[in-house]
Short mmCIF file of C-alpha atoms in Angstrom, two decimals:
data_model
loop_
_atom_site.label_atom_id
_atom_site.label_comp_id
_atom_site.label_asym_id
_atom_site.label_seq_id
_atom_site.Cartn_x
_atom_site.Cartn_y
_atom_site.Cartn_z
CA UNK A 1356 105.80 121.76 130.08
CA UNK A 1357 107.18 118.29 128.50
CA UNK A 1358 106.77 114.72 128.46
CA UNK A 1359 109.10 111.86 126.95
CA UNK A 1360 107.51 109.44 125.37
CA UNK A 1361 110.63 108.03 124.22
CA UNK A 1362 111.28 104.47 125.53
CA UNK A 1363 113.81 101.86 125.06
CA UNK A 1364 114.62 99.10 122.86
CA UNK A 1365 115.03 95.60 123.37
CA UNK A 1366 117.77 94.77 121.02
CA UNK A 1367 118.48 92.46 123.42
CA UNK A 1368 115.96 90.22 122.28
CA UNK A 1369 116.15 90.54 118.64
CA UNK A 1370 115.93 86.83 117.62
CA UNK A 1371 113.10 85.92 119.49
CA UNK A 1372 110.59 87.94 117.05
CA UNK A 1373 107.63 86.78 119.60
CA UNK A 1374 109.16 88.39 122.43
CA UNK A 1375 109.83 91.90 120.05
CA UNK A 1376 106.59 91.85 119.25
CA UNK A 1377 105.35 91.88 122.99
CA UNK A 1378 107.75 94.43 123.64
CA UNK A 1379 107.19 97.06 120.54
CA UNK A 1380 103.31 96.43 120.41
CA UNK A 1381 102.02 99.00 123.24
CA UNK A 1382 104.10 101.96 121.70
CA UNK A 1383 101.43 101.21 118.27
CA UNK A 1384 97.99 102.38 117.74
CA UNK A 1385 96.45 100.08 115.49
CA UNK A 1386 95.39 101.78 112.08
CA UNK A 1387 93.12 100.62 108.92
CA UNK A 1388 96.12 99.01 107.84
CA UNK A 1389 96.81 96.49 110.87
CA UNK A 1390 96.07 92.81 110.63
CA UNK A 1391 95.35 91.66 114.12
CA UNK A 1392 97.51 91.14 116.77
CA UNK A 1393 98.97 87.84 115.62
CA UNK A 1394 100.44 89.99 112.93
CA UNK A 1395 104.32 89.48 113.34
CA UNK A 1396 105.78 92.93 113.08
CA UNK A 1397 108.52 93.21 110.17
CA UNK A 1398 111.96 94.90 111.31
CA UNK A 1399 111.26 97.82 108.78
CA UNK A 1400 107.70 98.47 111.42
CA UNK A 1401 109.98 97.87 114.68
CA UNK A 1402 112.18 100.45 113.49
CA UNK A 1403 109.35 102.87 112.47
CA UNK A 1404 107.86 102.21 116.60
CA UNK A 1405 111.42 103.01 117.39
CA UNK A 1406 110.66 106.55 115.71
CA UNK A 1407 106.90 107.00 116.53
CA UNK A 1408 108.44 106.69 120.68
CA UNK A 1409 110.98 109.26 119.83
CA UNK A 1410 109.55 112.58 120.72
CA UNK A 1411 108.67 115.62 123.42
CA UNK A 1412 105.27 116.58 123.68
CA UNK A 1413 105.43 120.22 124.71
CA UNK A 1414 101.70 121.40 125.83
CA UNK A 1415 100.82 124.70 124.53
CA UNK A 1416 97.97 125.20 126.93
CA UNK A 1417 98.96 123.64 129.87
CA UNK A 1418 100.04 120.09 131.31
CA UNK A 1419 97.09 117.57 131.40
CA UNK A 1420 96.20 116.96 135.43
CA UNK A 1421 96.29 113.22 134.49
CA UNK A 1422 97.93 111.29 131.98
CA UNK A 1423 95.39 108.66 131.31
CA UNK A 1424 95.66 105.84 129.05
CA UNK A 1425 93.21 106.92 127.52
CA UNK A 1426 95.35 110.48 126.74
CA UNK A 1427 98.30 108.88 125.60
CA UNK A 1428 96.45 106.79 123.06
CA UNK A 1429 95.40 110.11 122.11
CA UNK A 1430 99.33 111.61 121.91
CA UNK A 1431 100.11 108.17 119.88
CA UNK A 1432 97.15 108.74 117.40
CA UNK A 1433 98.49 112.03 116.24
CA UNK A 1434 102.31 110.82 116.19
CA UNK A 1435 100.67 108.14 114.32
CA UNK A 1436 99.43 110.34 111.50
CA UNK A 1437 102.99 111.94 110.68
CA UNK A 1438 103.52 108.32 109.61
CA UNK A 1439 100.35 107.54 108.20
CA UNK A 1440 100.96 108.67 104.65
CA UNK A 1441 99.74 106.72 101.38
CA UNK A 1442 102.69 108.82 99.54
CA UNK A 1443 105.64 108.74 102.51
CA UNK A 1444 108.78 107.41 100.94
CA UNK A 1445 111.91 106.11 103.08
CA UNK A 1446 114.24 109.10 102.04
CA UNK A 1447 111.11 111.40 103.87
CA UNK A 1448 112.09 113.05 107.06
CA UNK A 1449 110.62 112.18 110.86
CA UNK A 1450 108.28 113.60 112.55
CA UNK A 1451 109.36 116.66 114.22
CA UNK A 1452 111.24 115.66 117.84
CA UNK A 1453 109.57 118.44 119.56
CA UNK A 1454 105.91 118.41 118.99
CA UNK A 1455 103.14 120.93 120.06
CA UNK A 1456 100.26 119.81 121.10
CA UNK A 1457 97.01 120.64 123.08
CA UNK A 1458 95.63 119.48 126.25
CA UNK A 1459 93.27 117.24 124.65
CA UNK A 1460 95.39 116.10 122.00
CA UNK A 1461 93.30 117.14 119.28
CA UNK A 1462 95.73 119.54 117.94
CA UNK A 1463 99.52 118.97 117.18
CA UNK A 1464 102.07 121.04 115.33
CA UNK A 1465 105.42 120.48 114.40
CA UNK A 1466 108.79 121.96 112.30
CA UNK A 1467 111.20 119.77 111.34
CA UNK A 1468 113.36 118.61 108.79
CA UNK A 1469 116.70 116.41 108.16
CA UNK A 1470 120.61 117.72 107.81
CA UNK A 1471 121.45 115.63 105.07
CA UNK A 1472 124.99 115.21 103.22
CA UNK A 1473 126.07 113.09 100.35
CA UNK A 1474 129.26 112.58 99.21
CA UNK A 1475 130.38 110.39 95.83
CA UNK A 1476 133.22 108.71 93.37
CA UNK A 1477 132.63 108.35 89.91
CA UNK A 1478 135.65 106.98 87.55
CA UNK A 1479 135.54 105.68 83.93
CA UNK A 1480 133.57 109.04 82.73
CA UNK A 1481 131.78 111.02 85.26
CA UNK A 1482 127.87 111.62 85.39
CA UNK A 1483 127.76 115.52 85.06
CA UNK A 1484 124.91 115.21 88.10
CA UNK A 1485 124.57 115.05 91.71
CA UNK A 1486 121.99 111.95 91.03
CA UNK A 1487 123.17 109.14 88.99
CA UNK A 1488 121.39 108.78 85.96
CA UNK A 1489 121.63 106.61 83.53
CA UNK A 1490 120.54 108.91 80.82
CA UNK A 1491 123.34 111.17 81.57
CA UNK A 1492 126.02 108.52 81.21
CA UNK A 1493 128.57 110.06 78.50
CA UNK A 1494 128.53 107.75 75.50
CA UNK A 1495 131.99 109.98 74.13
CA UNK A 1496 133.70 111.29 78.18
CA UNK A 1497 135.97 113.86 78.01
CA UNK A 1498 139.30 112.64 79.11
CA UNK A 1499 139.38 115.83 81.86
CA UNK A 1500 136.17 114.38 83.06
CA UNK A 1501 137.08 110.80 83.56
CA UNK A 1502 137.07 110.60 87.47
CA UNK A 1503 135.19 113.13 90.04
CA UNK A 1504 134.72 113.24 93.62
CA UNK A 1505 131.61 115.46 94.45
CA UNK A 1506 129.32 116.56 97.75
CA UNK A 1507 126.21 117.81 98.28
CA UNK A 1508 124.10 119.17 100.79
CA UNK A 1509 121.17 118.80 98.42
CA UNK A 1510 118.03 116.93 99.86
CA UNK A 1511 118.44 118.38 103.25
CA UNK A 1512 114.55 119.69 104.42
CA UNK A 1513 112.23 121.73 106.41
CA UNK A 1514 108.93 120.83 106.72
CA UNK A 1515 106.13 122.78 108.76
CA UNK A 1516 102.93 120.23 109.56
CA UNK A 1517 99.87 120.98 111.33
CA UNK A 1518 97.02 117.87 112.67
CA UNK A 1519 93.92 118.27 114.11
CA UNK A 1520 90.41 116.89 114.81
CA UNK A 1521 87.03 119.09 114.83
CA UNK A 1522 84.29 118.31 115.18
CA UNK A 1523 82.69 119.75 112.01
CA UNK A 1524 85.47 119.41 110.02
CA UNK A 1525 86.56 115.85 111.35
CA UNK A 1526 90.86 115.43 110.45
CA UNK A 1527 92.55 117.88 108.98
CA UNK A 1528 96.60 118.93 108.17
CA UNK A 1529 98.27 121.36 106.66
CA UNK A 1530 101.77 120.72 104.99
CA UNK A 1531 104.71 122.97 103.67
CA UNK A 1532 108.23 121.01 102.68
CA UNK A 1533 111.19 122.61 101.41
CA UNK A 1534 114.45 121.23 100.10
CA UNK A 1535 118.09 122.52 99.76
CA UNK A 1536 118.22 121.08 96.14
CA UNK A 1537 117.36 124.33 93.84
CA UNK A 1538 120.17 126.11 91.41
CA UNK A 1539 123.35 124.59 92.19
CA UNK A 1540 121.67 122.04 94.70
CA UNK A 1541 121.81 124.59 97.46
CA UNK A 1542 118.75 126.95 96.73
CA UNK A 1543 115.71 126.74 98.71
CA UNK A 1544 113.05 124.89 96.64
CA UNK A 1545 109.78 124.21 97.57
CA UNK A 1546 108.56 120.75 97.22
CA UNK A 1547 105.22 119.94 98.92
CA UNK A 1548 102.37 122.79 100.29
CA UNK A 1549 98.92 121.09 100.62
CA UNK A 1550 96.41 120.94 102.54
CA UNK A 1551 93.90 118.06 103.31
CA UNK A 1552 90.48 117.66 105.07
CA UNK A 1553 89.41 114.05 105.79
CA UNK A 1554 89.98 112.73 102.49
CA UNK A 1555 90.48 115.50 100.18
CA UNK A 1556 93.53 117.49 99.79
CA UNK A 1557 94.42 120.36 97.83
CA UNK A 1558 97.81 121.91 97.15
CA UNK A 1559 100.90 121.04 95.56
CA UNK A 1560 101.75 117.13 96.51
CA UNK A 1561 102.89 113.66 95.11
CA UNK A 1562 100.75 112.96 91.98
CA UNK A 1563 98.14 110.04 92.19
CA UNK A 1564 100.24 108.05 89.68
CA UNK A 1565 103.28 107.16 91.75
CA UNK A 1566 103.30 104.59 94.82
CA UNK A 1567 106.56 106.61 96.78
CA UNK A 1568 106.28 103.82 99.64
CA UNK A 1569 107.20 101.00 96.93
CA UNK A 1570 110.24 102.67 95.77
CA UNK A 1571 113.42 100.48 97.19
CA UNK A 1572 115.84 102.34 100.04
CA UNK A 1573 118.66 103.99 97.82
CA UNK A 1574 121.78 106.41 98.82
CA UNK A 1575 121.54 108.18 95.81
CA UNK A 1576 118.86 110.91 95.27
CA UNK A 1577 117.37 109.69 91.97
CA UNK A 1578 117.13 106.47 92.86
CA UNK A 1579 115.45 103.21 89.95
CA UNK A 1580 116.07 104.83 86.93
CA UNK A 1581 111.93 104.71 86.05
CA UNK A 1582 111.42 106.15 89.37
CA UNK A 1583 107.78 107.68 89.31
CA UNK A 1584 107.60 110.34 92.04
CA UNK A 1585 106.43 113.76 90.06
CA UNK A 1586 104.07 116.65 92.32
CA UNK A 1587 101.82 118.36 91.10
CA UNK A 1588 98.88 121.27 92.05
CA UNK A 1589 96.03 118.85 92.09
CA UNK A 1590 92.64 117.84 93.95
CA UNK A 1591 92.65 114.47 95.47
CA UNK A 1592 89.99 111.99 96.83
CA UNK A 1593 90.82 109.13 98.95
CA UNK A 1594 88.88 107.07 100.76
CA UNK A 1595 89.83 103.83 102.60
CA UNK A 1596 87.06 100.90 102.61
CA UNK A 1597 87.31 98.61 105.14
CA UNK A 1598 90.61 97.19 106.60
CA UNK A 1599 91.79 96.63 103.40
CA UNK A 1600 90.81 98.43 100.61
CA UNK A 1601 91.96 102.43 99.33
CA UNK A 1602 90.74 104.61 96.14
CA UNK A 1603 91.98 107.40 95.26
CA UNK A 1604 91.87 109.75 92.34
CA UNK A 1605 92.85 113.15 91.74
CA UNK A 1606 92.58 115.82 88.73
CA UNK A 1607 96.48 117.45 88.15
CA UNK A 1608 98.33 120.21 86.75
CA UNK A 1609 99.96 119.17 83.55
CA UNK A 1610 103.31 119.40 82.37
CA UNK A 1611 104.28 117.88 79.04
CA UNK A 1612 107.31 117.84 77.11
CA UNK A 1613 107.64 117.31 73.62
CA UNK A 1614 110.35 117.24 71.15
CA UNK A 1615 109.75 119.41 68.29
CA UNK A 1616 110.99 119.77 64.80
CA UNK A 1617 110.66 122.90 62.62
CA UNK A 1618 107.61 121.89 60.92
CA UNK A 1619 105.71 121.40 64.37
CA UNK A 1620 104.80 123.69 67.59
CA UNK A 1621 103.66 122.73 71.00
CA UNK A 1622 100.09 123.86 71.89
CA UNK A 1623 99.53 125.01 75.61
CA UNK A 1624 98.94 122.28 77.75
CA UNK A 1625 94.72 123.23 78.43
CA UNK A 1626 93.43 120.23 79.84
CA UNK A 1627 93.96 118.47 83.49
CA UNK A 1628 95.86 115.31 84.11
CA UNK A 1629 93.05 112.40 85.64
CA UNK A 1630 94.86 109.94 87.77
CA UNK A 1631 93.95 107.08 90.03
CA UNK A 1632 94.70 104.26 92.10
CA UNK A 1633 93.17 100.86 93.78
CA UNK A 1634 95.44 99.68 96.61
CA UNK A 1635 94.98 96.33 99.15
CA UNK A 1636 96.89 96.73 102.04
CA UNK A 1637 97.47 94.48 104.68
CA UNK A 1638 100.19 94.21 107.86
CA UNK A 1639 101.03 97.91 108.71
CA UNK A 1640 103.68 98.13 105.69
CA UNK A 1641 102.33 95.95 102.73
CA UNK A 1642 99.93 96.69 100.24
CA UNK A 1643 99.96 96.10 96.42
CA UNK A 1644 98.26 98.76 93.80
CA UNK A 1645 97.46 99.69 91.03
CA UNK A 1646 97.83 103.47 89.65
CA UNK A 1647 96.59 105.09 86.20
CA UNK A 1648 96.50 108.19 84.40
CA UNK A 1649 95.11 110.20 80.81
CA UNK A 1650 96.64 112.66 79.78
CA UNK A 1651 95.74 115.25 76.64
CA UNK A 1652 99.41 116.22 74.36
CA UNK A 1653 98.17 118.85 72.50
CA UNK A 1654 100.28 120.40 69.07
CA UNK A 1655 100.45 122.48 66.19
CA UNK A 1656 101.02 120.80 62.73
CA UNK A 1657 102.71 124.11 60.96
CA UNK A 1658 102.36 122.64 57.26
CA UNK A 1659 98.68 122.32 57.84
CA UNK A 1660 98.64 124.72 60.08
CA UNK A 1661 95.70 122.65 62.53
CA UNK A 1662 96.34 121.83 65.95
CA UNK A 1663 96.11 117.99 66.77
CA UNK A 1664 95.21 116.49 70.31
CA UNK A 1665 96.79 113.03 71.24
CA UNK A 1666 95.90 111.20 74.03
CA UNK A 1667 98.90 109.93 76.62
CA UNK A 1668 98.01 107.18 79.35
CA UNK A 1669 100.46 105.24 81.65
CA UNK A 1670 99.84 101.99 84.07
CA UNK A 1671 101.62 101.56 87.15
CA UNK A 1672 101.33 98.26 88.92
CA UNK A 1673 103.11 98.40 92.09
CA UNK A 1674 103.99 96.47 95.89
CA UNK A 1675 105.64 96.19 98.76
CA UNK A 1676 105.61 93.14 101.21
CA UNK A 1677 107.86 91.65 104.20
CA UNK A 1678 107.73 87.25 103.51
CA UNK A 1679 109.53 87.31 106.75
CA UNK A 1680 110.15 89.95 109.27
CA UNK A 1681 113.75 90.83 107.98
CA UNK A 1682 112.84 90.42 104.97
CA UNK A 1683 111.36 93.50 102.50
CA UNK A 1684 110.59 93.41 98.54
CA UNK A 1685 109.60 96.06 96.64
CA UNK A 1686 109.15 96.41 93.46
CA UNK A 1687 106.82 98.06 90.15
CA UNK A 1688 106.28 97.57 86.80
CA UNK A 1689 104.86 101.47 84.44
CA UNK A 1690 103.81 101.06 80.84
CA UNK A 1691 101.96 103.41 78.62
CA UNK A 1692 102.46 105.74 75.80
CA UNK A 1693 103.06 110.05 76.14
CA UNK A 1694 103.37 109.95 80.62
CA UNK A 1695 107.29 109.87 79.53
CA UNK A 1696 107.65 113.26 81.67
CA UNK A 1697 106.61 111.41 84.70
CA UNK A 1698 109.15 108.93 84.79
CA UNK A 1699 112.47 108.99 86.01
CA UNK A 1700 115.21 108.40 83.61
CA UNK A 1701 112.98 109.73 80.30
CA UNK A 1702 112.17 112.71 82.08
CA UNK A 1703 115.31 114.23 81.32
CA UNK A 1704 114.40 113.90 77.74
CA UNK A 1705 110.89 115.11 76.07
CA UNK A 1706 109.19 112.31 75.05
CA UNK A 1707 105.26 112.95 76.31
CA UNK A 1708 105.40 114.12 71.80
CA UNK A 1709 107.87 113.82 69.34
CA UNK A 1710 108.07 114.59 65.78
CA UNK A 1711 107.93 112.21 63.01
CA UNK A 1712 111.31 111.45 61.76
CA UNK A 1713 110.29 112.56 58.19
CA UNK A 1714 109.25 116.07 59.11
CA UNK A 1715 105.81 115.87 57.74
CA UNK A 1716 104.45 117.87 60.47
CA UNK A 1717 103.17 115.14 62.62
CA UNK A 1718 103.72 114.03 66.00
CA UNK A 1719 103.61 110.72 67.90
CA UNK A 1720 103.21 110.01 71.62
CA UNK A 1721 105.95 106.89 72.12
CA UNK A 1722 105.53 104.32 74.11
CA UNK A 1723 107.79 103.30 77.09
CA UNK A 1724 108.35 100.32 79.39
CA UNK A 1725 110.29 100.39 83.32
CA UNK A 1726 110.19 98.31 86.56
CA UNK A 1727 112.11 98.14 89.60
CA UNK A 1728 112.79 95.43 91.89
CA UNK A 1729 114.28 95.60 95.43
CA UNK A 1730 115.18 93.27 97.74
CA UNK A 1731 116.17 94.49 101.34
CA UNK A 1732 117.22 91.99 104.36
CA UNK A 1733 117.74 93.45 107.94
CA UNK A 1734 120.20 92.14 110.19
CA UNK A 1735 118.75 94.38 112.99
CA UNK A 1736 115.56 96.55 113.16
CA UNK A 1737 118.04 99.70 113.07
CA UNK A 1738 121.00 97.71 110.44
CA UNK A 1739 119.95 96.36 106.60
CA UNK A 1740 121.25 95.96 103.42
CA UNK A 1741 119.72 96.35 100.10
CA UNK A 1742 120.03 95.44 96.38
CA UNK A 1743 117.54 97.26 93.60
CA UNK A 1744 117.47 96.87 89.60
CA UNK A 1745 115.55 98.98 87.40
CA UNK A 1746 115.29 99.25 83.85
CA UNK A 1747 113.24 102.10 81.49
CA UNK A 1748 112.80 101.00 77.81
CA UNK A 1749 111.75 103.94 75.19
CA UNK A 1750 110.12 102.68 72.17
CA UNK A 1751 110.88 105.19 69.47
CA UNK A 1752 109.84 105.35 65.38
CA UNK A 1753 112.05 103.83 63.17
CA UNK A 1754 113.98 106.37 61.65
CA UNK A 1755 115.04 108.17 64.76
CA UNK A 1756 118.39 109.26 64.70
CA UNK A 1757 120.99 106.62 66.24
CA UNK A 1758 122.02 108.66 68.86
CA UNK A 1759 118.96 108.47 70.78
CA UNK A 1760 118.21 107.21 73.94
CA UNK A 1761 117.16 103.61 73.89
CA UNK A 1762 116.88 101.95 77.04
CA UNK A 1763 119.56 102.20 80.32
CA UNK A 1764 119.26 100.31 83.16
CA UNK A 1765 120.62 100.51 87.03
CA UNK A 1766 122.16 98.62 89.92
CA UNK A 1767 122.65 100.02 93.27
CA UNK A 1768 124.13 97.62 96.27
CA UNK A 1769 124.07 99.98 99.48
CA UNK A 1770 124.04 99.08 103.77
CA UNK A 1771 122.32 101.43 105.90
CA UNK A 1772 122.63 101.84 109.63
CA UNK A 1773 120.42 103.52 111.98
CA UNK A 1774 122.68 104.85 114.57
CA UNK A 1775 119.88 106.09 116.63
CA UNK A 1776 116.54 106.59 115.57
CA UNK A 1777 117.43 109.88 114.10
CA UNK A 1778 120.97 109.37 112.66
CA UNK A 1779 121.37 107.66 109.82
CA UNK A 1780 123.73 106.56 107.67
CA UNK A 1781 124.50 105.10 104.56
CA UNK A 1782 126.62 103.60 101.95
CA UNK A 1783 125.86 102.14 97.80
CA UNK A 1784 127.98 101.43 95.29
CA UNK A 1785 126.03 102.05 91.88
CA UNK A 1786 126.19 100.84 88.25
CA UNK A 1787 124.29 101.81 84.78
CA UNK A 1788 124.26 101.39 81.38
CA UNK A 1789 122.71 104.00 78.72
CA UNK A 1790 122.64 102.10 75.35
CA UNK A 1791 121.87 104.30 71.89
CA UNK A 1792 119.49 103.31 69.15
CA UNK A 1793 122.47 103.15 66.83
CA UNK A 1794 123.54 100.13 69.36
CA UNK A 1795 126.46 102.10 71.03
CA UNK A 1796 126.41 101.53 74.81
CA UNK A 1797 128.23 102.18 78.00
CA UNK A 1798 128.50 101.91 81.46
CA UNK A 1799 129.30 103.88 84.66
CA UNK A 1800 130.03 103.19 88.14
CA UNK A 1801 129.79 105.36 91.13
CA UNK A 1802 130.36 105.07 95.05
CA UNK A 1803 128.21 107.34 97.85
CA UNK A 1804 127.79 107.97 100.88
CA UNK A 1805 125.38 109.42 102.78
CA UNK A 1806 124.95 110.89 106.68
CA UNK A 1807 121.64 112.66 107.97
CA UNK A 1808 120.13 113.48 111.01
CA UNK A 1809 116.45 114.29 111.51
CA UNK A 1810 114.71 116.49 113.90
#
């Protein structure tokens, strides 16, 4: 048996943000993260109620006799924590539309996923990419390759997600997501499998050092060109103090990349990632934090023939906040020296080591410097546009050859529309520049679209 919980909206009422706030407030079940109920909802949380009312419960063990308040607060709790995610990022699907879930409500279980489909323009020198990149811009294009028009099904999911309460165990989940985006961008690839138990989790997930949830809205997959959103197998604490207040921190598989000369070797990565974060949170959607990590870069120095261990670190200070209810800012500043592989544009490259530009057998970890800011204004709860800059900076040895990557930056301009709470669609228009050490620098341009449907 079924129940709708779906109910409707008052667009009708839009303007009169008092009245929206009357009307969307008994489809929410107050979290850690809620202010009070003088807290104006922000468009961006109207349109997230408009999702969190848009399922079927079907009962695995049988239709409750009554359908208490009490119950449904219950049913809205769960929903809730398909939302509730410290690492959920706006390209992530919905929860599932059809929903299992037991009498009590103490158990739910869904499979879902989004159809997603891009489509895209370049002209003055293509990217050779599905995600526009920066890095990737040619600084020589081949005159065949001047102009493309691509598609993609790449970044269309399934996701499997268990929820639960017991009483020994207290809440638990269990997560598997998969993506379309492996060889060729059409392979199944496994993204996320974790599982978590009050506030631990195990698995493969979002590394510690990233803040997914402060990344702007973008059309295109790779989004700010010092986009930090690595996974990892790790083991993560978090723990939320108060109303306010979250710590995590997490010990992670590591993954370096170095570039190498002939006089030095890379040394098998043998110790553990450490990351962390402080966030303060307040509203349902706002919080501000700050993420770190230590890393060991480990190598071989072949004229001494000694290994060497250097120490990598990165800082991540990032936010998200709504100054008025259409209005969203995001934005993030990362700094540090050898977390290169973690960061968007310079992962492409291997910069965690790289070898001295006089060959003596030694190895530096470089330092490098992005941020992102986005701005996003909604006309309606289910209608906004947005407009994001990023920049990554790579600080490399003089003496580097002058063909090296030096910094490249990013523009995206894009309108997304909500047809109903599980159609969406999109449009950006999206500009870079990759400029050399040697001083040589050019641009690209690119136009997307993009149409998905969750369920």
């Amino acid at each position: 048996m079924k129940i709708n919980l779906k109910r409707p909206h008052a667009f009708a009422s839009i303007l009169m943000i008092g009245a929206i706030n009357v009307c969307m407030g008994a489809t929410h079940h107050p979290t850690a993260q809620d202010e009070g109920p003088l807290r104006h909802h922000s468009f961006v949380d109207i349109q997230e109620d408009s999702l969190r009312a848009n399922h079927k419960i079907i009962y695995i063990d049988g239709k409750p006799v009554q359908l208490t308040e009490e119950h449904l607060d219950s049913v809205r709790r769960m929903i809730d924590m398909f939302y509730f995610d410290q690492f959920r990022n706006f390209s992530d699907p919905a929860a599932p539309y059809f929903l299992f879930m037991s009498k009590d409500a103490q158990l739910a279980m869904g499979v879902g996923g989004c159809v997603r489909m891009r489509a895209w323009y370049d002209w003055g020198g293509a990217i050779p990419a599905n995600g526009f990149a920066p890095y990737l811009i040619p600084m020589e294009p081949d005159p065949t390759n001047m102009r493309k028009f691509g598609t993609t099904p790449s970044g269309s999911t399934l996701f499997f997600r268990v929820i639960g309460r017991n009483k020994k165990l207290g809440d638990y989940q269990l997560y598997i997501e998969a993506n379309f985006n492996g060889y060729g961008g059409k392979d199944f690839h496994l993204k996320k499998a974790y599982a978590s138990i009050n506030d631990w989790t195990i698995g493969y997930a979002s590394t510690t050092f990233s803040d997914p949830a402060a990344l702007p809205p973008t059309v295109d997959a790779s989004g700010p060109n010092n986009k930090l959103s690595s996974t990892s197998v790790l083991v993560r604490y978090m723990h939320n103090f108060g109303k306010h207040w979250t710590l995590a921190t997490s010990v992670e598989t590591p993954a370096s990349a170095m570039s190498l000369d002939e006089n030095t070797k890379k040394v098998t990565d043998w110790l553990p990632d450490f990351a962390a974060f402080m966030q303060y949170a307040w509203g349902r959607s706002e919080h501000i934090r700050l993420a770190g990590i230590v890393r060991t870069l480990s190598y071989r120095d072949l004229l001494q023939k000694k290994n060497f261990n250097k120490v990598g670190w990165g800082l991540l200070l990032s936010g998200v906040v709504h100054p008025i209810p259409q209005l969203t800012a995001y934005g993030n500043v990362c700094y540090g020296q050898g977390y290169e592989s973690l960061c968007g544009d310079l992962q492409i490259g291997n910069y965690d080591l790289v070898a001295m530009p006089d060959g003596s057998g030694k190895m530096y970890a470089p330092f490098a410097l992005g941020w992102n800011l986005g701005v996003q204004y909604n006309i309606l709860p289910n209608l906004f546009a947005s407009l994001t800059f990023s920049e990554s900076r790579y600080f490399a040895k003089e003496g580097t050859d002058g063909s090296e990557y030096k910094w490249g930056n990013f523009l995206a301009a894009n309108v997304f529309w909500n047809i109903t709470p599980r159609i969406q669609c999109g449009l950006e228009f999206d500009t870079g520049e990759r400029k050399n050490i040697d001083g040589r620098h050019r641009r690209a341009q690119r136009v997307g679209a993009m149409a998905q449907f969750s369920f």
